[in-house]
Amino acid sequence: RRRGMRRGCTTGWQAASGPRAGGRGRKRRRRGSADKVYKVRVPLVGLERIGSVNPLAMEGVSKHIVVAIDTAIGEAGETRVVTFDFLPEQPESIRVLVGLLAGEEAQGVIRERHWRGIPQGGVSFCGEAAHCVERARQFNADYGSKKLQIYKNSCVTYADGLVAFLLGASQQELR
């Protein structure tokens, strides 16, 4: 497999092309159609500005994984993108960063945000399922440890677990 194609998601232009890419416009979708689930690589919190200064450096700082759900809303069939991620409560704290790199735990928090669209780079399409936003909120309420630790309970393990839950597959099946 190509690098970046693990965990049952596809990468490349297929995942980010079309009218929703980059947040351009709203796409109309048939009511009742399945939600689309993506994993998106984004810069670590606090390092977002590096891409505007040096786009080539984005690869080095795009280490944070966000689960994005493109879901239908309203009667008109418009869509919105709701994202979920797991990060330290104080993501810009040098003390927290040094502690995490040293193998310590940090208090984590699950965020829910709304994006204007799916970005063009670092996107992996994972699959489709119904009622993903509500089910993601249920997963978050039941999510075990809120302690973040780089190699045991991180944004990656959170995203893998959430995608597996939403798509009804075990994490082993997604690898």
Coordinates of C-alpha atoms in Angstrom, one line a residue:
R1 CA 0.0 0.0 0.0
R2 CA 1.0 3.6 -0.5
R3 CA 2.1 5.6 2.5
G4 CA -0.9 7.2 4.2
M5 CA -3.4 4.7 2.9
R6 CA -3.7 2.7 6.2
R7 CA -6.7 2.2 8.4
G8 CA -9.2 1.7 5.6
C9 CA -9.3 5.2 4.3
T10 CA -8.5 6.4 0.8
T11 CA -6.4 9.4 0.1
G12 CA -5.9 11.8 -2.8
W13 CA -8.0 13.8 -5.0
Q14 CA -11.1 11.5 -4.8
A15 CA -11.6 12.5 -1.2
A16 CA -11.2 16.2 -1.6
S17 CA -12.4 17.0 -5.0
G18 CA -15.8 18.5 -6.0
P19 CA -17.8 21.5 -4.9
R20 CA -17.2 20.8 -1.1
A21 CA -13.4 20.9 -1.4
G22 CA -11.8 23.8 0.3
G23 CA -15.1 25.1 1.6
R24 CA -16.5 26.4 -1.7
G25 CA -20.2 26.5 -1.7
R26 CA -22.7 24.1 -0.3
K27 CA -23.4 20.8 -2.0
R28 CA -26.9 19.5 -2.3
R29 CA -27.5 15.9 -1.3
R30 CA -30.5 13.7 -1.3
R31 CA -32.2 13.8 2.0
G32 CA -31.6 10.6 4.0
S33 CA -28.3 9.8 2.3
A34 CA -25.4 8.6 4.4
D35 CA -22.9 10.9 6.1
K36 CA -19.4 10.8 4.7
V37 CA -16.6 10.2 7.2
Y38 CA -13.0 11.5 6.6
K39 CA -9.8 11.7 8.5
V40 CA -8.0 15.0 8.0
R41 CA -4.4 15.8 8.9
V42 CA -4.0 19.3 10.2
P43 CA -1.2 21.3 11.8
L44 CA -0.7 20.9 15.5
V45 CA -2.4 23.6 17.5
G46 CA -0.2 26.6 17.7
L47 CA 1.6 25.8 14.5
E48 CA -1.1 26.7 12.0
R49 CA 0.6 29.9 10.8
I50 CA 3.7 28.1 9.6
G51 CA 1.8 27.0 6.5
S52 CA 1.1 30.6 5.5
V53 CA 4.7 31.5 5.9
N54 CA 6.3 28.3 4.4
P55 CA 3.9 25.9 2.7
L56 CA 6.6 23.3 2.4
A57 CA 6.8 23.1 6.2
M58 CA 3.2 22.0 6.5
E59 CA 4.1 18.4 6.1
G60 CA 6.2 18.6 9.2
V61 CA 3.6 20.2 11.4
S62 CA 0.5 18.4 10.0
K63 CA 0.5 15.7 12.6
H64 CA -2.9 16.2 14.3
I65 CA -5.8 14.0 13.1
V66 CA -9.4 15.3 13.0
V67 CA -12.4 13.2 12.1
A68 CA -14.7 15.2 9.7
I69 CA -18.3 14.3 9.0
D70 CA -20.0 15.7 5.9
T71 CA -23.6 15.5 6.9
A72 CA -27.0 16.5 5.3
I73 CA -29.0 19.2 7.1
G74 CA -32.4 20.6 6.6
E75 CA -35.1 19.9 4.1
A76 CA -33.1 21.4 1.2
G77 CA -30.5 18.8 1.3
E78 CA -27.6 21.1 2.2
T79 CA -24.6 19.7 3.9
R80 CA -22.3 20.8 6.7
V81 CA -19.0 19.5 8.0
V82 CA -18.8 18.7 11.7
T83 CA -15.4 17.8 13.1
F84 CA -14.2 15.9 16.2
D85 CA -10.7 15.7 17.7
F86 CA -8.9 14.9 20.9
L87 CA -6.1 17.2 22.1
P88 CA -4.5 18.4 25.3
E89 CA -6.5 20.8 27.4
Q90 CA -3.6 23.3 27.1
P91 CA -2.3 22.5 23.6
E92 CA 0.0 25.6 23.4
S93 CA 1.7 25.0 26.7
I94 CA 5.4 24.3 26.5
R95 CA 5.3 22.4 29.8
V96 CA 2.5 20.1 28.4
L97 CA 4.4 19.5 25.1
V98 CA 7.7 18.6 26.9
G99 CA 5.8 16.3 29.3
L100 CA 4.1 14.5 26.4
L101 CA 7.4 14.1 24.6
A102 CA 8.8 12.7 27.8
G103 CA 6.0 10.1 27.9
E104 CA 3.9 11.7 30.6
E105 CA 0.1 12.1 30.5
A106 CA -1.8 15.3 30.0
Q107 CA -5.4 16.1 30.5
G108 CA -7.2 15.8 27.2
V109 CA -10.4 17.4 25.8
I110 CA -12.6 16.3 22.9
R111 CA -13.6 19.2 20.6
E112 CA -16.5 19.5 18.3
R113 CA -16.3 22.2 15.6
H114 CA -17.9 23.2 12.3
W115 CA -15.9 23.7 9.1
R116 CA -17.1 25.4 5.9
G117 CA -15.9 22.4 3.9
I118 CA -13.4 19.5 3.6
P119 CA -9.9 20.9 3.0
Q120 CA -8.0 19.8 -0.1
G121 CA -4.8 18.4 1.4
G122 CA -4.2 15.6 4.0
V123 CA -7.7 14.1 3.5
S124 CA -8.5 10.4 3.8
F125 CA -12.1 9.2 2.9
C126 CA -13.0 6.5 5.3
G127 CA -16.6 5.5 4.4
E128 CA -20.3 6.3 4.8
A129 CA -22.8 5.6 7.5
A130 CA -26.1 7.1 8.8
H131 CA -26.5 9.5 11.7
C132 CA -22.7 9.9 12.3
V133 CA -22.8 13.2 14.1
E134 CA -25.2 11.9 16.8
R135 CA -23.3 8.7 17.1
A136 CA -20.0 10.5 17.4
R137 CA -21.5 12.5 20.3
Q138 CA -22.5 9.3 21.9
F139 CA -19.0 7.9 21.4
N140 CA -17.5 11.0 23.0
A141 CA -19.8 10.7 26.0
D142 CA -18.6 7.1 26.6
Y143 CA -15.0 7.7 25.6
G144 CA -12.8 6.1 28.3
S145 CA -9.7 7.9 29.4
K146 CA -9.5 11.7 28.9
K147 CA -5.8 11.4 29.7
L148 CA -3.7 12.0 26.5
Q149 CA -0.5 10.1 26.1
I150 CA 1.4 10.2 22.8
Y151 CA 1.7 6.5 22.1
K152 CA -1.2 5.1 24.1
N153 CA -4.2 7.5 23.9
S154 CA -3.7 10.3 21.3
C155 CA -5.5 12.1 18.5
V156 CA -4.7 9.1 16.3
T157 CA -6.1 6.4 18.6
Y158 CA -9.1 8.6 19.2
A159 CA -9.7 9.1 15.5
D160 CA -9.2 5.3 14.8
G161 CA -11.7 4.4 17.5
L162 CA -14.3 7.0 16.4
V163 CA -14.1 6.0 12.7
A164 CA -14.4 2.3 13.7
F165 CA -17.4 3.0 15.8
L166 CA -19.1 5.1 13.1
L167 CA -18.5 2.6 10.3
G168 CA -19.3 -0.4 12.4
A169 CA -15.9 -2.0 12.0
S170 CA -13.3 -3.1 14.4
Q171 CA -10.0 -1.1 14.4
Q172 CA -8.3 -4.3 13.3
E173 CA -10.5 -4.4 10.2
L174 CA -9.6 -0.8 9.3
R175 CA -5.9 -1.4 9.3

